[in-house]
CSV table of C-alpha atoms and ligand atoms in Angstrom, one decimal:
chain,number,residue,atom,x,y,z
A,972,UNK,CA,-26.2,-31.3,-19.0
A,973,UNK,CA,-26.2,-29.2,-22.1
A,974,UNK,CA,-29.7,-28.2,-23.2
A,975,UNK,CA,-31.1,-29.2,-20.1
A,976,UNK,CA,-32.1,-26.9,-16.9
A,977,UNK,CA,-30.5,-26.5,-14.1
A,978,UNK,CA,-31.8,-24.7,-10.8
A,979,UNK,CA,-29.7,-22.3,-8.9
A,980,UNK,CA,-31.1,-20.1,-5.6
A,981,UNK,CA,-28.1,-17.3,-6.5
A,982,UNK,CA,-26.5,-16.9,-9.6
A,983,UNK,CA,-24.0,-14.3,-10.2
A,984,UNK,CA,-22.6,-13.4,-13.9
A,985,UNK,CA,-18.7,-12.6,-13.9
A,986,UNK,CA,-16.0,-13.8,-12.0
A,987,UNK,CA,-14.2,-10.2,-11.4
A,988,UNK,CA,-13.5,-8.5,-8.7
A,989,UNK,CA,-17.1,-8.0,-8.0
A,990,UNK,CA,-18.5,-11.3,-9.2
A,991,UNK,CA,-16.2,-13.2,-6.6
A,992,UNK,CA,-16.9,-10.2,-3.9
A,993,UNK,CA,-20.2,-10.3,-4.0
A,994,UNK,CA,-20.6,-14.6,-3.6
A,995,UNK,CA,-18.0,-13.9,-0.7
A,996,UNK,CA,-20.2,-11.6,0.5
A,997,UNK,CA,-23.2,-14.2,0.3
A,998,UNK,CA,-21.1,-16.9,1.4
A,999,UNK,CA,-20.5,-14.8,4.8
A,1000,UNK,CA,-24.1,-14.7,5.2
A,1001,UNK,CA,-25.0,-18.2,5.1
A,1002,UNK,CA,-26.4,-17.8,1.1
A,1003,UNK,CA,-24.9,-20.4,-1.8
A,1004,UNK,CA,-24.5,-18.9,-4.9
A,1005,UNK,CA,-22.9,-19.6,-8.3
A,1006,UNK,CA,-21.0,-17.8,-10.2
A,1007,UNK,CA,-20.3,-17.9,-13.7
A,1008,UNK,CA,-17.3,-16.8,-15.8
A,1009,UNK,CA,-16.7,-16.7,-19.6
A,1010,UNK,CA,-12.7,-17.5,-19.3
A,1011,UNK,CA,-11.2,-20.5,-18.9
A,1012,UNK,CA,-9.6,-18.9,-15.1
A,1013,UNK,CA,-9.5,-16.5,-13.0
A,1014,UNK,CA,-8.4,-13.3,-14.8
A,1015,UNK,CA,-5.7,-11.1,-13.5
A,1016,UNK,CA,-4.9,-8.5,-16.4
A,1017,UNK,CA,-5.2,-5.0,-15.5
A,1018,UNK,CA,-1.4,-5.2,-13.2
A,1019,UNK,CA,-2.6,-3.5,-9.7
A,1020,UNK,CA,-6.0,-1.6,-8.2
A,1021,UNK,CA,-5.1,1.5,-6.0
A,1022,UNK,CA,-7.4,0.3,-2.8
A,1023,UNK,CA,-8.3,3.1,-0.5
A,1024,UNK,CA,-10.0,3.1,3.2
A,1025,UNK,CA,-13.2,2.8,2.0
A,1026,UNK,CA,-12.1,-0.6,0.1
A,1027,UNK,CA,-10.4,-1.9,2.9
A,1028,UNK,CA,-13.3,-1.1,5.4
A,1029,UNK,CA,-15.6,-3.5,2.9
A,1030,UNK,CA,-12.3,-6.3,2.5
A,1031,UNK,CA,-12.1,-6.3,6.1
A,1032,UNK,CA,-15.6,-7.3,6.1
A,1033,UNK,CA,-15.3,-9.9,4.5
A,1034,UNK,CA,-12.7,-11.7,6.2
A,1035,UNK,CA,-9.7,-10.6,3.6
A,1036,UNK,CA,-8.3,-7.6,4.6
A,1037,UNK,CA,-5.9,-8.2,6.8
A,1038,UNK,CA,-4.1,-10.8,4.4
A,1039,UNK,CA,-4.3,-8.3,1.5
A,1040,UNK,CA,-3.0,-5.5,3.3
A,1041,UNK,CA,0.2,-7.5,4.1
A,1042,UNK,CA,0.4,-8.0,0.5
A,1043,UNK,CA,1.3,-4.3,-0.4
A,1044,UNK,CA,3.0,-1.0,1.4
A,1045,UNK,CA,0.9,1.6,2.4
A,1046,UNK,CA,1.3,5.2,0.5
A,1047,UNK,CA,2.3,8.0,2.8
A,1048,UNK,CA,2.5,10.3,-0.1
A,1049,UNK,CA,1.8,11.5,-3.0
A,1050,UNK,CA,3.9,13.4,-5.2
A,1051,UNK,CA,2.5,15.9,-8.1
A,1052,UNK,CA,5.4,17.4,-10.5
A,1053,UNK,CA,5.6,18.9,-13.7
A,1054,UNK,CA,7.5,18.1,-16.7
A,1055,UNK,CA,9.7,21.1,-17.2
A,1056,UNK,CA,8.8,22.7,-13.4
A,1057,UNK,CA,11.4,22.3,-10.7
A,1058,UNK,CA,8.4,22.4,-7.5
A,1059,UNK,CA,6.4,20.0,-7.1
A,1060,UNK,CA,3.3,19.5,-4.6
A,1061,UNK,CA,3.4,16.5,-2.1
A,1062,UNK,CA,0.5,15.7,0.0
A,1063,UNK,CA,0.6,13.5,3.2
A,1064,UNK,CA,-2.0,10.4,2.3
A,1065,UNK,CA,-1.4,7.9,5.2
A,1066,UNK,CA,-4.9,8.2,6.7
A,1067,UNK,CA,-6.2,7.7,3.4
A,1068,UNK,CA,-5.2,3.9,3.8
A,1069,UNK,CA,-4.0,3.6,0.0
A,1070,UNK,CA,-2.0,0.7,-1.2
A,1071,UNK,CA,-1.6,-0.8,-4.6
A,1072,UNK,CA,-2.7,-4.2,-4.8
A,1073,UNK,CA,-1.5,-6.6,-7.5
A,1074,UNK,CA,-5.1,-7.7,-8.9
A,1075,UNK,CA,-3.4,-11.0,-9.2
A,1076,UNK,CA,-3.8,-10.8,-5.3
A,1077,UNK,CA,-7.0,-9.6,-4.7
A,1078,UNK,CA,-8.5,-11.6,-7.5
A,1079,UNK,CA,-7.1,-15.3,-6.2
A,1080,UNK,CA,-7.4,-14.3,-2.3
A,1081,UNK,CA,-11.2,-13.7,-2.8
A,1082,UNK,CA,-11.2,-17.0,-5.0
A,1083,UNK,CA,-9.6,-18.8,-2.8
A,1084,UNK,CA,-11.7,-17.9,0.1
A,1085,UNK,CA,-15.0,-19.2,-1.6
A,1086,UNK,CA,-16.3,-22.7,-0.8
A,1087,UNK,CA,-15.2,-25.5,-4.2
A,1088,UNK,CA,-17.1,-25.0,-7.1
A,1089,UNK,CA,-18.4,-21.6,-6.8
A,1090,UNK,CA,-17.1,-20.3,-9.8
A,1091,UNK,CA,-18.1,-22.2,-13.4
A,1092,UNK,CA,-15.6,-20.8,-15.6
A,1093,UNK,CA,-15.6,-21.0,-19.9
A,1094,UNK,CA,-19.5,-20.3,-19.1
A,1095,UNK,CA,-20.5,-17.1,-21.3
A,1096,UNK,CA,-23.9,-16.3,-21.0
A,1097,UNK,CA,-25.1,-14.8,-23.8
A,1098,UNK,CA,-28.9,-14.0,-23.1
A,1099,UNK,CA,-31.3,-13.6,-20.2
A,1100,UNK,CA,-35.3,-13.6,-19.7
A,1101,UNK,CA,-38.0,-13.8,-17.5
A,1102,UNK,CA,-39.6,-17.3,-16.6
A,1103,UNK,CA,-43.6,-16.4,-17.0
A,1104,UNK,CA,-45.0,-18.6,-14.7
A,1105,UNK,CA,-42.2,-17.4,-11.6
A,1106,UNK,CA,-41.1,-14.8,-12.8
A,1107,UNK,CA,-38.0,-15.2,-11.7
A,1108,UNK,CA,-35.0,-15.2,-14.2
A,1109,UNK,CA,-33.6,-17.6,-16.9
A,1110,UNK,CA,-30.2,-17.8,-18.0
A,1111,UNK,CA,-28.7,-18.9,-21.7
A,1112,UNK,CA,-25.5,-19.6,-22.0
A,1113,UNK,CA,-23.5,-20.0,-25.4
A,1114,UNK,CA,-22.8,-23.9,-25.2
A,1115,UNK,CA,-27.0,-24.1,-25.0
A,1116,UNK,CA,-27.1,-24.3,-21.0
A,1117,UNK,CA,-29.8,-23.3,-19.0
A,1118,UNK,CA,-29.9,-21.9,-15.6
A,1119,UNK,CA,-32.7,-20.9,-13.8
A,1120,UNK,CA,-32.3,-19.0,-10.9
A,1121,UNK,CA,-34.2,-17.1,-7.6
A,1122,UNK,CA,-31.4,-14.1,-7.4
A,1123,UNK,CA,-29.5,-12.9,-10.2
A,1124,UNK,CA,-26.8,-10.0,-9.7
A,1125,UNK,CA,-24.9,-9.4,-13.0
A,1126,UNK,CA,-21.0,-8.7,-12.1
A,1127,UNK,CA,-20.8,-8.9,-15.9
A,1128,UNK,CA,-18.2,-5.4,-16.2
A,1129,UNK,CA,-18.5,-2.9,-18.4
A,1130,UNK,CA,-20.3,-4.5,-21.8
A,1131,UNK,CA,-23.1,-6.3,-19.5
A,1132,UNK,CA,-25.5,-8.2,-21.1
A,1133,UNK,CA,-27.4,-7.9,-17.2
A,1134,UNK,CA,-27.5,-3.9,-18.1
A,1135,UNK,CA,-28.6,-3.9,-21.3
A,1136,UNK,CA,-31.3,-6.0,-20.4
A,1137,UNK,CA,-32.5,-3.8,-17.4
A,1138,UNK,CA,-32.5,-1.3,-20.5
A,1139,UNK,CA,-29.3,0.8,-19.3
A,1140,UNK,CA,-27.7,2.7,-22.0
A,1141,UNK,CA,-23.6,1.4,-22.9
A,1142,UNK,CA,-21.0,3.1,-21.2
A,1143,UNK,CA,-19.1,5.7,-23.0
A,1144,UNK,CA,-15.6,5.6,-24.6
A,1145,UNK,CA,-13.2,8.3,-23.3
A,1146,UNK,CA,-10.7,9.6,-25.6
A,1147,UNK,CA,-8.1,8.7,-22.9
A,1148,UNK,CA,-6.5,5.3,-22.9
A,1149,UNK,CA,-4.5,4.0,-19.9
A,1150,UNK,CA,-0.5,1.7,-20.4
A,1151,UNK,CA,0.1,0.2,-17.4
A,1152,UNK,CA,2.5,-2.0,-16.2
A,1153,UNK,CA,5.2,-3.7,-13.9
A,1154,UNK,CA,8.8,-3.0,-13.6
A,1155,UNK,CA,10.9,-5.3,-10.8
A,1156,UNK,CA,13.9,-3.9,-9.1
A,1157,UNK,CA,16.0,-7.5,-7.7
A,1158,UNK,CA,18.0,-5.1,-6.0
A,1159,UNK,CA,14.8,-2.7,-4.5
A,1160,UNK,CA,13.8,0.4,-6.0
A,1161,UNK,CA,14.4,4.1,-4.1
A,1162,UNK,CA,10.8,5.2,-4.2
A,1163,UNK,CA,9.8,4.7,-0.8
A,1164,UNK,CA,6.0,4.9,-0.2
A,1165,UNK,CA,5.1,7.9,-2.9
A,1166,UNK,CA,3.5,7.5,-5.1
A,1167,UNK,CA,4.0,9.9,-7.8
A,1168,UNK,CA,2.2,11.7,-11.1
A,1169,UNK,CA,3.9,13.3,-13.2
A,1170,UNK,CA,2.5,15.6,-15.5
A,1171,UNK,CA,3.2,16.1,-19.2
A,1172,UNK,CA,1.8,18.4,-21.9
A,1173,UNK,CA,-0.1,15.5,-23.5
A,1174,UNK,CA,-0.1,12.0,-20.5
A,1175,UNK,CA,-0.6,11.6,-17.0
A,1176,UNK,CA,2.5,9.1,-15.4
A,1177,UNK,CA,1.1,7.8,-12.3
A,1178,UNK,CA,4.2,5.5,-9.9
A,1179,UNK,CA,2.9,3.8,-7.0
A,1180,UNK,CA,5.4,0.6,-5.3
A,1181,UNK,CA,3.5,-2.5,-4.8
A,1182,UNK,CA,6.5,-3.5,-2.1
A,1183,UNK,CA,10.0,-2.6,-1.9
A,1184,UNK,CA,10.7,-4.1,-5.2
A,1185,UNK,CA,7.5,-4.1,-7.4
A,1186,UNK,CA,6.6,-0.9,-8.8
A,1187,UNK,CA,3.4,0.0,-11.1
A,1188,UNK,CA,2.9,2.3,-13.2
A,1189,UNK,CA,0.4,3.8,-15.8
A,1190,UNK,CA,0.7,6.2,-18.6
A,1191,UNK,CA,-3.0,8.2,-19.4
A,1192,UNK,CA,-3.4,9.6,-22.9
A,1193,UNK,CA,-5.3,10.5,-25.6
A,1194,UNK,CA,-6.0,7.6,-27.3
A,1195,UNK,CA,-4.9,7.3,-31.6
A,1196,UNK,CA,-4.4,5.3,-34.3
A,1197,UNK,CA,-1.1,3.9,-33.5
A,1198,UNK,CA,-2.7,2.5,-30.6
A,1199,UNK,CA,-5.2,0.0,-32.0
A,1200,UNK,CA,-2.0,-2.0,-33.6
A,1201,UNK,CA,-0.6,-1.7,-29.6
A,1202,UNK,CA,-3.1,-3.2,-28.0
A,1203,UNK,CA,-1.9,-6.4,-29.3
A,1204,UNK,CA,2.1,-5.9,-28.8
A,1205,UNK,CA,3.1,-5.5,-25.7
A,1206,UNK,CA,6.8,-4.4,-27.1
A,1207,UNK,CA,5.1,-1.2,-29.2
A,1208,UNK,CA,3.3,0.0,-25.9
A,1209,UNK,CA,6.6,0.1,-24.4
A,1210,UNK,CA,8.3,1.9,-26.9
A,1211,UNK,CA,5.0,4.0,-27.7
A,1212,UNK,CA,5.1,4.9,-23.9
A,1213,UNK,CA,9.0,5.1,-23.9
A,1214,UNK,CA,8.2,7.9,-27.0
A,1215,UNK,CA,5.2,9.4,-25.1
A,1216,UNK,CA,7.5,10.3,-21.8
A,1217,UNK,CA,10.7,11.4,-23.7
A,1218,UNK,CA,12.2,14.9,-21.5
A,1219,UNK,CA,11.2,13.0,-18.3
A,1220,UNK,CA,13.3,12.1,-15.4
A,1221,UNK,CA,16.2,9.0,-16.2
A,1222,UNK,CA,14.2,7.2,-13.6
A,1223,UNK,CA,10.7,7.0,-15.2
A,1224,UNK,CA,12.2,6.2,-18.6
A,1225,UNK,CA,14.6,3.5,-17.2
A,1226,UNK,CA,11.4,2.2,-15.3
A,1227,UNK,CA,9.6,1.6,-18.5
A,1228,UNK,CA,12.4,0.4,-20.3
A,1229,UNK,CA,13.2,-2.5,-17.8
A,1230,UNK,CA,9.3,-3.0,-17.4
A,1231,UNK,CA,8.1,-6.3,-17.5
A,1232,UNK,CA,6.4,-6.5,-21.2
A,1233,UNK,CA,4.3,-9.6,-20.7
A,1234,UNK,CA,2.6,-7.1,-17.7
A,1235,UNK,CA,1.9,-4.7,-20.3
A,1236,UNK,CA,-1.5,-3.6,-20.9
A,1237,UNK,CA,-3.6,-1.0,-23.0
A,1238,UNK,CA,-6.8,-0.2,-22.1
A,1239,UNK,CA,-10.0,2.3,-23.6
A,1240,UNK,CA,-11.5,4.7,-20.8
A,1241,UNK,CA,-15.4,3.8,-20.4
A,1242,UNK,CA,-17.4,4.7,-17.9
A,1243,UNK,CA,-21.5,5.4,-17.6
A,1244,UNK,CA,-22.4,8.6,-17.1
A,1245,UNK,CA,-23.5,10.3,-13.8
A,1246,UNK,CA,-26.9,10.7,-14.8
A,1247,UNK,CA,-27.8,7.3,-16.0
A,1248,UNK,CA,-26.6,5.8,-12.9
A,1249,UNK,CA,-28.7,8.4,-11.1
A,1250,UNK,CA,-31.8,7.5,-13.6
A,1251,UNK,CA,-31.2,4.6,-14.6
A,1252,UNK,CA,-32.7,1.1,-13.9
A,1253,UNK,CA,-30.9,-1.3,-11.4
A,1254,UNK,CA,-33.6,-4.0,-10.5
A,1255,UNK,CA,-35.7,-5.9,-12.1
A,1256,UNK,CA,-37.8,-8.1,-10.2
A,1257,UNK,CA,-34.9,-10.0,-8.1
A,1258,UNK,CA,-32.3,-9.4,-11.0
A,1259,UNK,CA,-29.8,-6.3,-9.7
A,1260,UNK,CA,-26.1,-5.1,-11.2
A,1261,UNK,CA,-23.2,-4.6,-9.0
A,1262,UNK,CA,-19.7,-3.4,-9.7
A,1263,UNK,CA,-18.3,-2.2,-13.5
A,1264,UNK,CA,-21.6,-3.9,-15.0
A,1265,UNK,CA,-24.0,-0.7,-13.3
A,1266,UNK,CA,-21.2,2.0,-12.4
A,1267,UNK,CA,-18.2,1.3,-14.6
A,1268,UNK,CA,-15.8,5.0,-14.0
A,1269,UNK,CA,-13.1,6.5,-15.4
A,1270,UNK,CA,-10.3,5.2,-13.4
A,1271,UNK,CA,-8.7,8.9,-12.0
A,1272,UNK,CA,-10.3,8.4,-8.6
A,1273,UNK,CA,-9.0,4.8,-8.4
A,1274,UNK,CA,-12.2,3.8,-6.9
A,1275,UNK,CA,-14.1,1.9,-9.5
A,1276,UNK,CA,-12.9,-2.1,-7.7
A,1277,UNK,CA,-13.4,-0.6,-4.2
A,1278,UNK,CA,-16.7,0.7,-5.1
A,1279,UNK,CA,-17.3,-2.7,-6.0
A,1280,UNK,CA,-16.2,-4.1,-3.1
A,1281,UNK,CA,-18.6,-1.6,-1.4
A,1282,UNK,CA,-21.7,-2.9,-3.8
A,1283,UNK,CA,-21.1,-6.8,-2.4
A,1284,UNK,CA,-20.7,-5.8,1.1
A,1285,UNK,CA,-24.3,-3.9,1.1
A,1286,UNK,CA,-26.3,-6.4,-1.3
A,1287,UNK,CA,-25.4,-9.4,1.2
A,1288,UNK,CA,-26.0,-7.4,4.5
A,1289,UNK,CA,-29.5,-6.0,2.7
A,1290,UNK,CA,-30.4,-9.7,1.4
A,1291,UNK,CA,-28.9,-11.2,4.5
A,1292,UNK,CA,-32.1,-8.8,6.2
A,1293,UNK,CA,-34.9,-9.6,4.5
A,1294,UNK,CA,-34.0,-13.1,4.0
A,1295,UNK,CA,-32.4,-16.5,5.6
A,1296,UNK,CA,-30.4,-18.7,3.5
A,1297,UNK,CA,-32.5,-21.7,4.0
A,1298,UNK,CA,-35.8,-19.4,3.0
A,1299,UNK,CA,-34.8,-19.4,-0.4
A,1300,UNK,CA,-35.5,-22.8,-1.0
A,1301,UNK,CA,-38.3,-23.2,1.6
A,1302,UNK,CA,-40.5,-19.9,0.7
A,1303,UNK,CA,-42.7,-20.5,-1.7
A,1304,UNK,CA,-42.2,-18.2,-5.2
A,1305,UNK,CA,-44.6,-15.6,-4.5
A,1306,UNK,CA,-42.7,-15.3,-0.8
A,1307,UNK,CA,-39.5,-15.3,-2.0
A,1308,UNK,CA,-40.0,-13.0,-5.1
A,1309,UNK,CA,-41.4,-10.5,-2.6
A,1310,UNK,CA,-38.4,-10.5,0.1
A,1311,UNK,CA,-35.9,-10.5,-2.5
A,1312,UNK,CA,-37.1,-7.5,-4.3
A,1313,UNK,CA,-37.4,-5.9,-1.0
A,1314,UNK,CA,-33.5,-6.4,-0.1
A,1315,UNK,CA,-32.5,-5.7,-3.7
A,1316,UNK,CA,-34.4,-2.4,-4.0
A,1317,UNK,CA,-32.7,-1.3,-0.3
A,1318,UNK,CA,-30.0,-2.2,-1.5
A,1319,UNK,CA,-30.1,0.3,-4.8
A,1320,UNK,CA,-31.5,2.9,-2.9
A,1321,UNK,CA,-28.4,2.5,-0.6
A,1322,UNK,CA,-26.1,2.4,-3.5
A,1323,UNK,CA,-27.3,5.0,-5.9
A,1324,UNK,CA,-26.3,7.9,-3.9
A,1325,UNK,CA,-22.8,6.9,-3.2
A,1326,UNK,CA,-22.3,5.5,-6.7
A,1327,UNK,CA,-23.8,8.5,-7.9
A,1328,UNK,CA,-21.0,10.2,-5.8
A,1329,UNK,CA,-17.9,8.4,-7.3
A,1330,UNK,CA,-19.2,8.4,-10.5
A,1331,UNK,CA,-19.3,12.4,-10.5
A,1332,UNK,CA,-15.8,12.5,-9.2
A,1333,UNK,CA,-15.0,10.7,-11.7
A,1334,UNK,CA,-16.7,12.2,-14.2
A,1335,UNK,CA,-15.4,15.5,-13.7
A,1336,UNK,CA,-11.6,14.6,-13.4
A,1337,UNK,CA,-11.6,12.3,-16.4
A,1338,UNK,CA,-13.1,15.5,-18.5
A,1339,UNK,CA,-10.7,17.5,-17.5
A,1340,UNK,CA,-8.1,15.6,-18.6
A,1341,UNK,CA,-9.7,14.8,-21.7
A,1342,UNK,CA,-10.6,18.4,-23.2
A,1343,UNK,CA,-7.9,20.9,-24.3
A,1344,UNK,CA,-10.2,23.5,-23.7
A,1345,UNK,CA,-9.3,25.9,-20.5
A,1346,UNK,CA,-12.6,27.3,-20.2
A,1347,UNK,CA,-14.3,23.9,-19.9
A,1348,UNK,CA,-11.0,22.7,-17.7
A,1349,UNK,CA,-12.2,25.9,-15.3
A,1350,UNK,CA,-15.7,25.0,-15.1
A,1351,UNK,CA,-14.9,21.2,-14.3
A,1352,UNK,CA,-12.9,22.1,-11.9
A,1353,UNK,CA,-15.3,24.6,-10.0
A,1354,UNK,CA,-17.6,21.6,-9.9
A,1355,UNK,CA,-14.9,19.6,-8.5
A,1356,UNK,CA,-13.9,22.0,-6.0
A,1357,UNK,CA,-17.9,22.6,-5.5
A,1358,UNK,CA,-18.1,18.8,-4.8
A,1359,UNK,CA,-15.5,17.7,-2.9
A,1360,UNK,CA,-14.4,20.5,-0.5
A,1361,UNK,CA,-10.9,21.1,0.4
A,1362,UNK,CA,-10.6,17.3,1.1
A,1363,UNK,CA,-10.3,15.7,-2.4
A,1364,UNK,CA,-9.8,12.0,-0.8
A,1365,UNK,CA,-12.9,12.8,0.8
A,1366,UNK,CA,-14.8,9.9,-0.9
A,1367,UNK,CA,-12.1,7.2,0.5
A,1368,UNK,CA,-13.4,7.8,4.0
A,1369,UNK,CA,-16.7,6.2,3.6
A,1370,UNK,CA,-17.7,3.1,5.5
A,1371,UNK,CA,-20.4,1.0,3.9
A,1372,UNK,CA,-21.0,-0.4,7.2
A,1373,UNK,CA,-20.9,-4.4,8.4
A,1374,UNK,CA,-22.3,-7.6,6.4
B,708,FAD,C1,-7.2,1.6,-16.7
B,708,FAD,C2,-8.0,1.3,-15.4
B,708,FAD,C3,-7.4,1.5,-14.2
B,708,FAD,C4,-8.1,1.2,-13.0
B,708,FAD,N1,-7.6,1.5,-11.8
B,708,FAD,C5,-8.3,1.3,-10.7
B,708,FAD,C6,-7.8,1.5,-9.4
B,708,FAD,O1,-6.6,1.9,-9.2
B,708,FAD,N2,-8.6,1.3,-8.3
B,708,FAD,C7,-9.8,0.8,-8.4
B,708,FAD,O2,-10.5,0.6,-7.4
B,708,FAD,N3,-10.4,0.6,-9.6
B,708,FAD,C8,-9.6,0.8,-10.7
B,708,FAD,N4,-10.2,0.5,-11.9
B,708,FAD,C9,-11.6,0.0,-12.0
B,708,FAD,C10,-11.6,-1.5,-11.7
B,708,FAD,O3,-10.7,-2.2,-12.5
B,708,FAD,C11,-13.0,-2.0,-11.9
B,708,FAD,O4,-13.9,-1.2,-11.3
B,708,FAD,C12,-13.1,-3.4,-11.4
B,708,FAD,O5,-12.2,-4.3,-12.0
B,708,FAD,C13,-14.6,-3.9,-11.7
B,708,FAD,O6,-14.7,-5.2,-11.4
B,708,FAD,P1,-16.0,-6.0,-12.0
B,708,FAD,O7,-15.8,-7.3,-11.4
B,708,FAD,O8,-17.2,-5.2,-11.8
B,708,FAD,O9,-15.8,-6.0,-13.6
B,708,FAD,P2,-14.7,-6.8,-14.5
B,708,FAD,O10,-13.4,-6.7,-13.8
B,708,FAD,O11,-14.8,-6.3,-15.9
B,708,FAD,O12,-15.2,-8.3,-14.4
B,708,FAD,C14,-16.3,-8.7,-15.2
B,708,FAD,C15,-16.1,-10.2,-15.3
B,708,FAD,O13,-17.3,-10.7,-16.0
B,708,FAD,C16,-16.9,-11.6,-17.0
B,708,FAD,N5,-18.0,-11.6,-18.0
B,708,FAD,C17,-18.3,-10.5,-18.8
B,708,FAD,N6,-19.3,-10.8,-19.6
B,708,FAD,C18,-19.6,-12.1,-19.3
B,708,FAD,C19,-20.6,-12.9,-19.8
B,708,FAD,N7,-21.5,-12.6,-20.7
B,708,FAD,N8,-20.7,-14.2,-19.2
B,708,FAD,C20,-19.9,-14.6,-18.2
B,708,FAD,N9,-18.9,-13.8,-17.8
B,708,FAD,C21,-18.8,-12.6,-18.3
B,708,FAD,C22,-15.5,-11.1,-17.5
B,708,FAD,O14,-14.8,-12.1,-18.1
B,708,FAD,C23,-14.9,-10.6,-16.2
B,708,FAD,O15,-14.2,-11.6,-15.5
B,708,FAD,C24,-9.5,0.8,-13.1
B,708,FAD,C25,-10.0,0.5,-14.4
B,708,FAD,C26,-9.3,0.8,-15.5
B,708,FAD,C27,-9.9,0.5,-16.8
């Protein structure tokens, strides 16, 4: 059908976390949609998402939660030490409901949960517009399709093309890059259920088990020139990392030695600063962003997926409002234009505040670890403190309510 038009009521661009979320979401409430991915499958990169209360709460309403959570152990603890300082702080985290969740998991789980032939993978759209007699939007895709749809919600991550055609600016780069990784213990490994950072003069080593044998780590540092060449060798990240860590404990250097390479993974900080998410544009007529695509973050709150997760849950409950599913092929346009831009513009008014919230978090931590100046270190910090009270897993407790 190359060339020629298709008609779809919901279309939703990328097949990530959010992307399958979010037609989950729909799915729950009665609505079809499709979603459209530019790889040939389902893509599991990135090793394992850190998934809090709050994204559990929104998994759970979607029907997966309970099979996720008996993918993974729950964190009581986390442990914060020092390279080169005996103490260490460790801080009970067992009501924060953390686990670490292979993304591999969570990725084929929601998959899997979604009616046959909701996802369209190797389908890259490359350009969007408005239809001017409905107004409602058109979608190009590189091999010449054409899809015209009622709803579209652009899952599309960090380099949108949904955002940059609701005129948000790109995300910025951090200097910080992240390693991450497996590393399998046959035998189990003797971490228990902490999970651990340790803290060097110039990276961040974060440890968390994924279940009594699979552990994940990551390595945050400043990102340089020897890096560009790593991004494409597995084997020089681990013995870039290997370098990076040298003076820390024989555990955390065995761990990366016996890591599993092809699991290895380098990746560029972006996120989208606080105030465009709190000025910027989110709808368009019934065209809205949800997950990396509107609030990518700098991963140091581990909440960027869950957040996701969140944006799904609220867009089908607020759609699932204003609208039934079998309205959006009976209404006629004018109808239907006006109910859906009603539920899409609840729905950002709901998100933009809590978004806003992360994304601050965020914000503040990843500067912090990004400048080596202490005065600004001191005044990002106040903020912090400022912001999140003495609880600083105060932003997993958040419910984002039922579908
Ligand atoms: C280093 C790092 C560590 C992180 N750790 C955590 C963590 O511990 N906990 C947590 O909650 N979050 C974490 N995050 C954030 C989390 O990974 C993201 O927030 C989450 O993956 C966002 O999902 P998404 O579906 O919005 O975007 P993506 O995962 O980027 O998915 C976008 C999808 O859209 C597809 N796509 C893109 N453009 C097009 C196009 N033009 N046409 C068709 N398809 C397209 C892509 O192929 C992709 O499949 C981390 C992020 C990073 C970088």
């Amino acid at each position: 059908m190359k060339g020629e038009g298709e008609t779809h009521d919901i279309v939703i661009i990328g097949g990530g976390i959010c992307g399958l979320a979010t037609a989950l979401a729909l799915h729950r409430k009665g609505f079809k949609s499709l979603v459209l991915e530019r790889s040939d499958e389902l893509r599991t990169t990135g090793g394992a998402i850190s998934i809090f209360m709050n994204g559990w709460y929104a998994l759970d309403q979607l029907g997966v939660g309970e099979e996720l959570r008996s993918k993974a152990i729950l964190i009581k603890e986390i442990r914060d030490a020092w390279l080169f300082k005996e103490e260490a702080k460790v801080t009970p985290c067992s009501k924060e409901g953390l686990h670490c969740l292979k993304r591999s998991d969570l990725v084929e789980t929601l998959a899997a949960t979604l009616p046959a032939e909701s996802i369209r993978f190797s389908c890259r759209v490359v350009a969007m517009e408005v239809d001017p007699i409905t107004s409602f939007p058109i979608i190009h895709a590189s091999d010449g399709l054409i899809i015209k749809a009622k709803i579209l919600v652009g899952c599309d991550g960090s380099n949108s093309v949904v955002a940059k055609k609701l005129g948000l600016k790109s995300p910025k780069i951090s200097p910080i890059c992240e390693a991450r990784g497996f590393t399998n213990y046959p035998n189990g490994h003797s971490f228990g259920d902490q999970f651990l950072h340790l803290w060097g003069n110039n990276f961040l080593l974060g440890r968390v088990p994924v279940n009594d044998k699979l552990v994940f780590w990551f390595v945050d540092h400043k990102f340089n020139q020897r890096d560009i060449e790593a991004r494409e060798d597995p084997k020089l990240i681990r013995e870039l990392t290997s370098e990076r860590l040298q003076g820390s404990p024989k555990d955390v250097i065995d761990m990366i030695t016996n890591c599993e390479t092809d699991t290895l993974t380098l990746t560029r900080i972006r996120y989208r600063a606080p105030w465009h998410i709190l000025f910027g544009k989110m709808q368009k007529g019934t065209t809205t962003l949800a997950g990396d695509s509107l609030h990518v973050m700098d991963p140091s709150i581990g909440q960027g997926g869950s957040a996701a997760i969140e944006d799904a849950v609220v867009l089908a409950r607020c759609l699932g409002r204003e609208l039934q599913p079998h309205q959006i092929a009976a209404c006629g346009c004018r109808e239907l234009k006006r109910k859906a831009e009603a539920a899409i513009n609840k729905y950002v008014r709901e998100r933009r505040v809590r978004i806003m919230s992360l994304s601050m978090r965020a914000f503040l931590i990843g500067s912090m670890s990004a400048t080596s100046s202490w005065v600004k270190r001191m005044v990002f910090g106040v903020l912090l403190v400022l912001m999140s009270g003495k609880n600083s897993h105060g932003h997993a407790h958040f419910d984002c309510g039922h579908l």
